[in-house]
């Protein structure tokens, strides 16, 4: 990795770019999650935010092509979430906690070419086919994950009660899924090439979409314009980047296609999510006291491409609830929930010429409304803070200023709304370190 291990874990941010396949990009993301810190003498003592559950054969995360699997599964440690595992701070204080584990599953192989006999969404894909480009992400507890007899680790399908007729239950994707879940009957692939020579796994519109053009009927492309239509040979012309922030109470990740803000009226093609424990509005302290709270772990995400322009949220788990909730529209007031974010063009300047940056709050479960907020992201009018601009905000009574980095705008030509993510790096896009004086690049440091 090229980083010298600190004495203890510290929050960090990185931005990396130049990826032409989703697998290479996600491999780098996973590497930043599970191997970011290295111990100077004992690798097994390094303090990292996540541990790699799958692939489990010690893969070379610096060489994506050497990894057979398109699926990566990571599990949170006590460093990124005090309730996820054995947190050394809690242990030192003699505090007993009931672990609340959670995992992230990345699948970069969704949409691979399949044979006409293909009759299942995942288990019969052709891994030797060129990447079509549909990234699926699930965030859940380990209970929703299973290892089939052969193939990659999968998520259990979710069939809501009282759905379907007779022997034809309606399968509504998987729990903790980031993106639109299109119901299908009995796991049949919903849409296929009218020439019946290619079937696409696009019944679930995932977190990030990117597929090449195929020589098939024009009406099919018109009716199902899944993503930016990038020809296989021309994929390097539109590389991808990501920004990742890892704190001691959650993470934020954003992925985008580089320099595509003038693609069409929808502006940038980008996706982002934040998964974190809520923090107190006054002190900024994470809500992790199990004696006083059910300590919800919340996920808020946004996806913007040709087929999706959504911002939704769900509760990954609570201390006594071991499954993700149904996701809800984060931009609307609905039954038993309130809007968390305003997706529209908005005024972000007061009459005293102060800039206003809003932080999502008001998350509720089926039982309770939580007054705490999600501090890993914020939002404002796109013309207040520029893309990649850094804002320092005084938010809590700890006296410190929190740094936020501007992501892509929701509209064309830097218009609309801009999401900002917590930024721990002292530089905007430094690749080799996180701006900490005692974290320095090793001899093999460099971008990847």
CSV table of C-alpha atoms in Angstrom, one decimal:
chain,number,residue,atom,x,y,z
A,1,UNK,CA,0.0,0.0,0.0
A,2,UNK,CA,2.9,2.3,0.7
A,3,UNK,CA,1.7,3.8,4.0
A,4,UNK,CA,3.5,3.6,7.3
A,5,UNK,CA,1.2,2.6,10.1
A,6,UNK,CA,0.3,5.2,12.8
A,7,UNK,CA,0.2,4.4,16.4
A,8,UNK,CA,-3.6,4.2,16.3
A,9,UNK,CA,-6.4,4.5,13.7
A,10,UNK,CA,-7.3,8.0,12.6
A,11,UNK,CA,-10.0,9.2,10.2
A,12,UNK,CA,-8.8,9.7,6.6
A,13,UNK,CA,-10.0,10.7,3.1
A,14,UNK,CA,-8.6,9.8,-0.3
A,15,UNK,CA,-9.5,10.5,-3.9
A,16,UNK,CA,-8.3,8.4,-6.8
A,17,UNK,CA,-9.0,8.4,-10.5
A,18,UNK,CA,-8.2,7.0,-13.9
A,19,UNK,CA,-10.2,3.7,-13.6
A,20,UNK,CA,-11.7,2.3,-16.8
A,21,UNK,CA,-13.5,-0.7,-15.3
A,22,UNK,CA,-15.7,-1.0,-12.2
A,23,UNK,CA,-13.7,-3.9,-10.9
A,24,UNK,CA,-10.5,-2.0,-10.9
A,25,UNK,CA,-12.2,0.9,-9.2
A,26,UNK,CA,-13.9,-1.2,-6.5
A,27,UNK,CA,-10.7,-3.2,-5.9
A,28,UNK,CA,-9.0,0.1,-5.0
A,29,UNK,CA,-11.9,1.1,-2.8
A,30,UNK,CA,-11.7,-2.2,-0.9
A,31,UNK,CA,-8.0,-1.8,-0.6
A,32,UNK,CA,-8.5,1.6,1.0
A,33,UNK,CA,-11.0,0.1,3.4
A,34,UNK,CA,-9.1,-3.0,4.5
A,35,UNK,CA,-5.4,-2.2,4.0
A,36,UNK,CA,-5.1,1.5,4.2
A,37,UNK,CA,-2.9,1.5,7.4
A,38,UNK,CA,0.1,-0.8,7.5
A,39,UNK,CA,1.9,-1.7,10.7
A,40,UNK,CA,5.7,-1.0,10.4
A,41,UNK,CA,6.6,-4.5,11.7
A,42,UNK,CA,3.5,-6.7,12.1
A,43,UNK,CA,0.9,-6.6,9.3
A,44,UNK,CA,-1.7,-8.4,11.4
A,45,UNK,CA,-1.7,-5.7,14.0
A,46,UNK,CA,-2.6,-2.9,11.6
A,47,UNK,CA,-5.8,-1.0,12.6
A,48,UNK,CA,-8.1,-0.7,9.6
A,49,UNK,CA,-11.7,0.3,9.2
A,50,UNK,CA,-12.9,-3.0,7.6
A,51,UNK,CA,-11.8,-6.6,7.3
A,52,UNK,CA,-12.0,-8.5,4.0
A,53,UNK,CA,-14.4,-11.5,4.3
A,54,UNK,CA,-14.5,-12.4,0.6
A,55,UNK,CA,-12.5,-13.3,-1.4
A,56,UNK,CA,-10.9,-15.0,1.6
A,57,UNK,CA,-7.7,-16.3,-0.1
A,58,UNK,CA,-5.5,-13.2,0.6
A,59,UNK,CA,-6.0,-11.7,-2.9
A,60,UNK,CA,-3.6,-9.2,-4.3
A,61,UNK,CA,-5.7,-6.0,-4.1
A,62,UNK,CA,-3.1,-4.2,-6.1
A,63,UNK,CA,-3.7,-6.4,-9.1
A,64,UNK,CA,-7.5,-6.6,-9.9
A,65,UNK,CA,-6.8,-8.8,-12.9
A,66,UNK,CA,-5.4,-11.5,-10.7
A,67,UNK,CA,-8.6,-11.8,-8.7
A,68,UNK,CA,-11.1,-14.3,-10.1
A,69,UNK,CA,-14.2,-12.9,-8.2
A,70,UNK,CA,-16.2,-9.9,-9.2
A,71,UNK,CA,-17.6,-9.8,-5.7
A,72,UNK,CA,-16.0,-8.3,-2.6
A,73,UNK,CA,-17.4,-8.4,1.0
A,74,UNK,CA,-16.0,-6.3,3.8
A,75,UNK,CA,-17.1,-6.2,7.4
A,76,UNK,CA,-16.9,-3.2,9.7
A,77,UNK,CA,-14.5,-3.2,12.6
A,78,UNK,CA,-14.6,-1.3,15.8
A,79,UNK,CA,-12.3,1.4,14.3
A,80,UNK,CA,-15.0,2.6,11.9
A,81,UNK,CA,-17.9,2.0,14.2
A,82,UNK,CA,-17.6,1.5,18.0
A,83,UNK,CA,-20.5,-0.9,18.0
A,84,UNK,CA,-19.4,-3.1,15.1
A,85,UNK,CA,-16.8,-5.1,16.9
A,86,UNK,CA,-14.2,-5.0,19.6
A,87,UNK,CA,-13.4,-1.3,19.9
A,88,UNK,CA,-10.2,-0.8,21.9
A,89,UNK,CA,-11.4,2.4,23.4
A,90,UNK,CA,-14.5,0.8,24.9
A,91,UNK,CA,-12.5,-2.2,26.1
A,92,UNK,CA,-10.0,0.1,27.8
A,93,UNK,CA,-12.9,1.8,29.6
A,94,UNK,CA,-14.2,-1.6,30.7
A,95,UNK,CA,-17.5,-0.9,28.8
A,96,UNK,CA,-19.3,-4.0,27.7
A,97,UNK,CA,-21.1,-3.8,24.3
A,98,UNK,CA,-23.2,-6.2,22.3
A,99,UNK,CA,-21.5,-6.2,18.9
A,100,UNK,CA,-23.7,-5.0,16.0
A,101,UNK,CA,-21.8,-6.3,12.9
A,102,UNK,CA,-22.5,-5.0,9.4
A,103,UNK,CA,-21.1,-5.7,6.0
A,104,UNK,CA,-20.8,-4.1,2.6
A,105,UNK,CA,-21.1,-6.3,-0.5
A,106,UNK,CA,-19.8,-4.9,-3.8
A,107,UNK,CA,-20.7,-6.8,-7.0
A,108,UNK,CA,-18.9,-5.4,-10.1
A,109,UNK,CA,-19.9,-8.2,-12.4
A,110,UNK,CA,-23.6,-7.5,-12.7
A,111,UNK,CA,-24.6,-7.3,-16.4
A,112,UNK,CA,-22.0,-9.7,-17.7
A,113,UNK,CA,-23.0,-11.4,-20.9
A,114,UNK,CA,-25.0,-14.6,-20.4
A,115,UNK,CA,-26.3,-17.4,-22.5
A,116,UNK,CA,-29.9,-17.6,-23.7
A,117,UNK,CA,-30.5,-20.4,-21.2
A,118,UNK,CA,-29.7,-17.9,-18.4
A,119,UNK,CA,-32.5,-18.1,-15.9
A,120,UNK,CA,-31.1,-16.7,-12.7
A,121,UNK,CA,-29.9,-13.2,-11.9
A,122,UNK,CA,-26.5,-14.0,-10.6
A,123,UNK,CA,-25.3,-17.6,-10.6
A,124,UNK,CA,-25.0,-18.3,-14.3
A,125,UNK,CA,-23.0,-15.3,-15.6
A,126,UNK,CA,-20.2,-15.5,-18.1
A,127,UNK,CA,-17.2,-14.2,-16.2
A,128,UNK,CA,-15.1,-14.2,-19.3
A,129,UNK,CA,-17.4,-11.8,-21.1
A,130,UNK,CA,-16.4,-8.1,-21.4
A,131,UNK,CA,-17.6,-5.8,-18.6
A,132,UNK,CA,-21.0,-4.3,-19.3
A,133,UNK,CA,-20.8,-2.2,-16.2
A,134,UNK,CA,-23.4,-2.4,-13.5
A,135,UNK,CA,-22.3,-2.1,-9.9
A,136,UNK,CA,-24.5,-3.4,-7.1
A,137,UNK,CA,-23.9,-2.6,-3.5
A,138,UNK,CA,-25.7,-4.0,-0.4
A,139,UNK,CA,-25.2,-2.8,3.1
A,140,UNK,CA,-26.7,-5.1,5.7
A,141,UNK,CA,-26.0,-7.4,8.7
A,142,UNK,CA,-24.1,-10.6,8.0
A,143,UNK,CA,-27.4,-12.5,8.4
A,144,UNK,CA,-28.5,-11.5,4.9
A,145,UNK,CA,-25.4,-12.9,3.3
A,146,UNK,CA,-24.8,-16.5,2.4
A,147,UNK,CA,-22.2,-18.7,0.7
A,148,UNK,CA,-23.7,-20.9,-2.1
A,149,UNK,CA,-22.3,-24.3,-2.9
A,150,UNK,CA,-20.3,-22.7,-5.7
A,151,UNK,CA,-19.7,-19.1,-6.8
A,152,UNK,CA,-19.5,-15.8,-5.0
A,153,UNK,CA,-21.1,-14.9,-1.7
A,154,UNK,CA,-24.7,-13.7,-2.3
A,155,UNK,CA,-27.5,-11.8,-0.6
A,156,UNK,CA,-30.7,-13.6,0.1
A,157,UNK,CA,-33.6,-12.5,-2.1
A,158,UNK,CA,-36.3,-10.6,-0.2
A,159,UNK,CA,-40.0,-11.5,-0.7
A,160,UNK,CA,-42.3,-9.2,1.3
A,161,UNK,CA,-45.2,-10.7,3.1
A,162,UNK,CA,-48.6,-10.7,1.2
A,163,UNK,CA,-47.0,-10.1,-2.2
A,164,UNK,CA,-47.6,-12.2,-5.2
A,165,UNK,CA,-50.4,-14.6,-6.1
A,166,UNK,CA,-50.5,-18.4,-5.4
A,167,UNK,CA,-47.3,-20.0,-6.3
A,168,UNK,CA,-45.8,-16.9,-7.9
A,169,UNK,CA,-44.3,-14.8,-5.1
A,170,UNK,CA,-43.0,-11.4,-6.0
A,171,UNK,CA,-39.2,-11.2,-5.3
A,172,UNK,CA,-38.2,-7.6,-4.5
A,173,UNK,CA,-34.5,-7.7,-4.9
A,174,UNK,CA,-32.4,-7.9,-1.8
A,175,UNK,CA,-32.4,-6.0,1.5
A,176,UNK,CA,-30.0,-3.2,2.0
A,177,UNK,CA,-29.8,-2.7,-1.8
A,178,UNK,CA,-28.6,0.7,-3.1
A,179,UNK,CA,-30.7,1.5,-6.1
A,180,UNK,CA,-34.1,0.8,-7.6
A,181,UNK,CA,-35.4,-2.7,-7.0
A,182,UNK,CA,-37.7,-3.8,-9.9
A,183,UNK,CA,-39.9,-6.7,-8.8
A,184,UNK,CA,-39.7,-9.9,-10.8
A,185,UNK,CA,-41.7,-13.1,-10.6
A,186,UNK,CA,-39.9,-16.3,-9.6
A,187,UNK,CA,-36.4,-14.8,-10.2
A,188,UNK,CA,-37.0,-14.5,-14.0
A,189,UNK,CA,-34.9,-12.0,-15.8
A,190,UNK,CA,-37.3,-9.2,-16.6
A,191,UNK,CA,-35.8,-7.7,-19.8
A,192,UNK,CA,-33.7,-9.3,-22.5
A,193,UNK,CA,-32.3,-8.5,-25.9
A,194,UNK,CA,-35.1,-8.9,-28.6
A,195,UNK,CA,-32.7,-10.9,-30.7
A,196,UNK,CA,-32.6,-13.4,-27.8
A,197,UNK,CA,-28.8,-13.6,-28.1
A,198,UNK,CA,-28.0,-11.6,-25.0
A,199,UNK,CA,-29.6,-11.3,-21.6
A,200,UNK,CA,-28.8,-8.4,-19.3
A,201,UNK,CA,-29.1,-8.5,-15.5
A,202,UNK,CA,-30.8,-5.2,-15.3
A,203,UNK,CA,-33.9,-5.9,-13.3
A,204,UNK,CA,-32.2,-4.3,-10.4
A,205,UNK,CA,-30.9,-0.8,-11.3
A,206,UNK,CA,-27.8,-0.6,-9.3
A,207,UNK,CA,-25.5,2.0,-7.6
A,208,UNK,CA,-23.4,2.8,-10.7
A,209,UNK,CA,-24.2,1.9,-14.3
A,210,UNK,CA,-21.8,1.8,-17.2
A,211,UNK,CA,-22.3,-0.4,-20.3
A,212,UNK,CA,-21.2,-0.5,-23.9
A,213,UNK,CA,-23.2,-0.3,-27.0
A,214,UNK,CA,-24.4,-3.5,-28.6
A,215,UNK,CA,-25.4,-4.1,-32.2
A,216,UNK,CA,-29.1,-4.8,-31.3
A,217,UNK,CA,-32.4,-3.2,-32.2
A,218,UNK,CA,-32.6,0.6,-31.9
A,219,UNK,CA,-35.9,0.4,-30.1
A,220,UNK,CA,-34.3,-1.7,-27.4
A,221,UNK,CA,-31.6,0.9,-26.7
A,222,UNK,CA,-34.3,3.6,-26.8
A,223,UNK,CA,-36.6,1.8,-24.4
A,224,UNK,CA,-34.0,0.7,-22.0
A,225,UNK,CA,-31.2,3.3,-22.0
A,226,UNK,CA,-29.6,1.8,-18.9
A,227,UNK,CA,-26.5,3.9,-18.6
A,228,UNK,CA,-23.9,6.1,-20.5
A,229,UNK,CA,-23.5,4.1,-23.7
A,230,UNK,CA,-19.8,3.6,-23.8
A,231,UNK,CA,-18.4,1.3,-26.5
A,232,UNK,CA,-16.0,-1.4,-25.1
A,233,UNK,CA,-13.1,-0.1,-27.2
A,234,UNK,CA,-13.7,3.4,-26.1
A,235,UNK,CA,-14.1,2.9,-22.4
A,236,UNK,CA,-10.7,4.4,-21.5
A,237,UNK,CA,-12.0,7.7,-23.0
A,238,UNK,CA,-14.4,8.1,-20.0
A,239,UNK,CA,-12.5,7.0,-16.9
A,240,UNK,CA,-14.0,7.0,-13.4
A,241,UNK,CA,-12.9,8.4,-10.1
A,242,UNK,CA,-13.9,8.0,-6.5
A,243,UNK,CA,-13.6,9.9,-3.2
A,244,UNK,CA,-13.7,8.0,0.1
A,245,UNK,CA,-13.9,9.3,3.7
A,246,UNK,CA,-13.6,7.0,6.6
A,247,UNK,CA,-14.3,8.2,10.1
A,248,UNK,CA,-14.6,6.6,13.5
A,249,UNK,CA,-18.4,6.4,13.2
A,250,UNK,CA,-19.0,5.7,9.5
A,251,UNK,CA,-18.0,6.1,5.9
A,252,UNK,CA,-18.9,8.1,2.8
A,253,UNK,CA,-18.1,7.1,-0.8
A,254,UNK,CA,-18.7,8.9,-4.1
A,255,UNK,CA,-18.1,7.5,-7.6
A,256,UNK,CA,-18.3,9.5,-10.9
A,257,UNK,CA,-17.4,9.5,-14.5
A,258,UNK,CA,-14.7,12.2,-15.1
A,259,UNK,CA,-15.7,15.4,-17.0
A,260,UNK,CA,-19.2,14.4,-18.0
A,261,UNK,CA,-21.0,17.4,-16.6
A,262,UNK,CA,-22.1,18.4,-20.1
A,263,UNK,CA,-23.4,14.9,-21.1
A,264,UNK,CA,-27.0,16.0,-21.1
A,265,UNK,CA,-29.6,17.9,-19.1
A,266,UNK,CA,-29.0,15.6,-16.1
A,267,UNK,CA,-25.4,16.9,-15.6
A,268,UNK,CA,-22.9,14.6,-13.9
A,269,UNK,CA,-23.2,10.8,-13.8
A,270,UNK,CA,-22.4,10.1,-10.2
A,271,UNK,CA,-23.4,8.1,-7.2
A,272,UNK,CA,-22.7,8.5,-3.5
A,273,UNK,CA,-23.6,7.0,-0.2
A,274,UNK,CA,-23.0,7.5,3.5
A,275,UNK,CA,-23.4,4.9,6.2
A,276,UNK,CA,-22.9,6.0,9.7
A,277,UNK,CA,-24.0,6.2,13.3
A,278,UNK,CA,-25.9,9.4,14.0
A,279,UNK,CA,-24.3,12.2,15.9
A,280,UNK,CA,-25.7,14.7,18.5
A,281,UNK,CA,-26.6,18.0,17.0
A,282,UNK,CA,-25.0,20.0,19.8
A,283,UNK,CA,-21.8,18.0,20.6
A,284,UNK,CA,-21.2,16.0,17.5
A,285,UNK,CA,-20.9,12.8,19.6
A,286,UNK,CA,-21.9,9.6,17.9
A,287,UNK,CA,-25.0,7.9,19.2
A,288,UNK,CA,-23.4,4.7,20.5
A,289,UNK,CA,-24.5,4.3,24.1
A,290,UNK,CA,-26.5,1.1,24.0
A,291,UNK,CA,-27.8,1.7,27.5
A,292,UNK,CA,-29.6,4.9,26.4
A,293,UNK,CA,-30.4,4.3,22.7
A,294,UNK,CA,-31.1,1.7,20.0
A,295,UNK,CA,-28.2,3.3,18.2
A,296,UNK,CA,-29.4,3.1,14.6
A,297,UNK,CA,-26.9,2.7,11.8
A,298,UNK,CA,-28.3,4.8,8.8
A,299,UNK,CA,-27.6,4.7,5.1
A,300,UNK,CA,-28.4,7.6,2.8
A,301,UNK,CA,-27.6,7.4,-0.9
A,302,UNK,CA,-28.0,9.2,-4.2
A,303,UNK,CA,-27.8,7.9,-7.8
A,304,UNK,CA,-27.9,10.0,-10.9
A,305,UNK,CA,-27.7,8.6,-14.4
A,306,UNK,CA,-29.9,8.0,-17.4
A,307,UNK,CA,-32.3,5.7,-15.6
A,308,UNK,CA,-32.2,6.9,-12.0
A,309,UNK,CA,-32.3,10.2,-10.3
A,310,UNK,CA,-33.0,9.2,-6.8
A,311,UNK,CA,-32.0,9.9,-3.2
A,312,UNK,CA,-33.2,7.3,-0.7
A,313,UNK,CA,-32.4,6.1,2.8
A,314,UNK,CA,-32.8,3.1,5.1
A,315,UNK,CA,-31.8,2.0,8.5
A,316,UNK,CA,-29.1,-0.7,8.2
A,317,UNK,CA,-29.7,-2.1,11.7
A,318,UNK,CA,-30.5,-1.2,15.3
A,319,UNK,CA,-29.2,-2.8,18.4
A,320,UNK,CA,-32.2,-5.1,18.5
A,321,UNK,CA,-33.1,-5.2,14.8
A,322,UNK,CA,-30.8,-7.5,12.7
A,323,UNK,CA,-31.9,-6.5,9.2
A,324,UNK,CA,-32.1,-3.4,7.0
A,325,UNK,CA,-35.4,-1.6,6.8
A,326,UNK,CA,-37.3,-0.9,3.6
A,327,UNK,CA,-35.7,2.1,1.9
A,328,UNK,CA,-37.7,5.4,1.6
A,329,UNK,CA,-37.5,8.5,-0.6
A,330,UNK,CA,-35.2,10.9,1.2
A,331,UNK,CA,-36.7,13.9,-0.7
A,332,UNK,CA,-40.4,13.5,0.3
A,333,UNK,CA,-42.5,13.4,3.4
A,334,UNK,CA,-44.2,10.1,3.5
A,335,UNK,CA,-46.1,8.1,6.1
A,336,UNK,CA,-44.0,7.8,9.2
A,337,UNK,CA,-41.1,9.6,7.7
A,338,UNK,CA,-39.9,13.1,6.8
A,339,UNK,CA,-37.7,14.4,4.0
A,340,UNK,CA,-34.0,14.4,4.8
A,341,UNK,CA,-32.7,16.4,1.9
A,342,UNK,CA,-34.0,19.0,-0.5
A,343,UNK,CA,-33.1,17.9,-4.1
A,344,UNK,CA,-34.2,21.1,-5.8
A,345,UNK,CA,-32.5,24.3,-6.7
A,346,UNK,CA,-32.4,26.3,-3.5
A,347,UNK,CA,-31.3,29.6,-1.9
A,348,UNK,CA,-28.3,29.1,0.4
A,349,UNK,CA,-27.5,32.7,1.4
A,350,UNK,CA,-29.1,34.5,4.3
A,351,UNK,CA,-29.9,38.3,4.3
A,352,UNK,CA,-26.8,38.7,6.4
A,353,UNK,CA,-24.8,37.3,3.5
A,354,UNK,CA,-24.0,34.0,5.3
A,355,UNK,CA,-23.8,30.8,3.4
A,356,UNK,CA,-26.0,28.0,4.6
A,357,UNK,CA,-25.0,24.4,4.4
A,358,UNK,CA,-27.7,21.8,5.5
A,359,UNK,CA,-27.1,18.5,7.2
A,360,UNK,CA,-29.5,15.6,6.9
A,361,UNK,CA,-31.5,14.9,10.1
A,362,UNK,CA,-34.9,13.6,11.2
A,363,UNK,CA,-34.3,9.9,10.4
A,364,UNK,CA,-36.9,7.6,11.9
A,365,UNK,CA,-37.5,3.9,12.2
A,366,UNK,CA,-40.9,2.3,12.6
A,367,UNK,CA,-40.7,3.0,16.3
A,368,UNK,CA,-38.8,6.2,16.9
A,369,UNK,CA,-37.9,9.6,15.4
A,370,UNK,CA,-34.2,10.4,16.0
A,371,UNK,CA,-33.2,14.0,16.4
A,372,UNK,CA,-29.5,13.3,15.8
A,373,UNK,CA,-28.0,14.0,12.3
A,374,UNK,CA,-25.8,12.5,9.6
A,375,UNK,CA,-22.6,14.6,9.7
A,376,UNK,CA,-20.6,12.6,7.1
A,377,UNK,CA,-22.4,14.6,4.3
A,378,UNK,CA,-24.2,17.9,3.8
A,379,UNK,CA,-25.7,19.8,0.9
A,380,UNK,CA,-26.2,23.4,-0.4
A,381,UNK,CA,-26.9,25.2,-3.7
A,382,UNK,CA,-24.3,24.2,-6.2
A,383,UNK,CA,-23.2,27.9,-6.8
A,384,UNK,CA,-22.2,28.3,-3.1
A,385,UNK,CA,-19.3,25.9,-3.0
A,386,UNK,CA,-17.5,24.8,-6.2
A,387,UNK,CA,-16.8,21.2,-7.3
A,388,UNK,CA,-13.8,20.0,-5.2
A,389,UNK,CA,-14.0,23.1,-3.1
A,390,UNK,CA,-13.3,22.8,0.6
A,391,UNK,CA,-15.6,24.3,3.2
A,392,UNK,CA,-14.6,24.6,6.9
A,393,UNK,CA,-17.8,24.6,9.0
A,394,UNK,CA,-18.2,25.3,12.7
A,395,UNK,CA,-20.9,22.8,13.6
A,396,UNK,CA,-20.6,21.6,17.2
A,397,UNK,CA,-19.6,23.0,20.5
A,398,UNK,CA,-16.3,21.2,20.5
A,399,UNK,CA,-14.8,24.4,19.0
A,400,UNK,CA,-13.3,22.7,15.9
A,401,UNK,CA,-14.1,23.3,12.3
A,402,UNK,CA,-15.1,20.3,10.1
A,403,UNK,CA,-13.9,20.1,6.6
A,404,UNK,CA,-16.3,19.3,3.7
A,405,UNK,CA,-15.4,18.6,0.1
A,406,UNK,CA,-17.8,19.6,-2.8
A,407,UNK,CA,-18.8,16.7,-5.0
A,408,UNK,CA,-20.5,16.9,-8.5
A,409,UNK,CA,-23.5,19.1,-8.9
A,410,UNK,CA,-26.9,17.6,-9.8
A,411,UNK,CA,-27.5,19.9,-12.8
A,412,UNK,CA,-25.7,20.7,-16.0
A,413,UNK,CA,-22.9,23.4,-15.9
A,414,UNK,CA,-22.6,23.3,-12.1
A,415,UNK,CA,-26.2,24.1,-11.3
A,416,UNK,CA,-28.7,22.5,-9.0
A,417,UNK,CA,-27.6,21.1,-5.6
A,418,UNK,CA,-24.2,20.0,-4.5
A,419,UNK,CA,-23.5,17.2,-2.0
A,420,UNK,CA,-20.5,17.7,0.3
A,421,UNK,CA,-18.7,14.9,2.1
A,422,UNK,CA,-16.6,15.1,5.3
A,423,UNK,CA,-13.0,15.5,4.2
A,424,UNK,CA,-10.1,14.6,6.5
A,425,UNK,CA,-7.4,15.3,4.0
A,426,UNK,CA,-5.6,18.6,4.2
A,427,UNK,CA,-5.3,18.7,0.4
A,428,UNK,CA,-8.1,18.4,-2.1
A,429,UNK,CA,-7.0,15.4,-4.2
A,430,UNK,CA,-3.7,14.2,-2.6
A,431,UNK,CA,-3.3,10.6,-3.6
A,432,UNK,CA,-0.4,9.4,-1.4
A,433,UNK,CA,-1.3,10.5,2.2
A,434,UNK,CA,-4.2,11.7,4.3
A,435,UNK,CA,-2.6,14.9,5.5
A,436,UNK,CA,-1.6,13.5,8.9
A,437,UNK,CA,1.9,14.5,9.9
A,438,UNK,CA,2.7,11.0,11.2
A,439,UNK,CA,1.3,9.1,8.2
A,440,UNK,CA,3.9,9.3,5.4
A,441,UNK,CA,4.2,7.5,2.1
A,442,UNK,CA,6.4,4.5,2.1
A,443,UNK,CA,9.0,3.7,-0.5
A,444,UNK,CA,6.3,2.1,-2.7
A,445,UNK,CA,3.8,4.9,-2.4
A,446,UNK,CA,2.0,6.1,-5.5
A,447,UNK,CA,-1.4,6.4,-7.1
A,448,UNK,CA,-3.2,3.3,-8.4
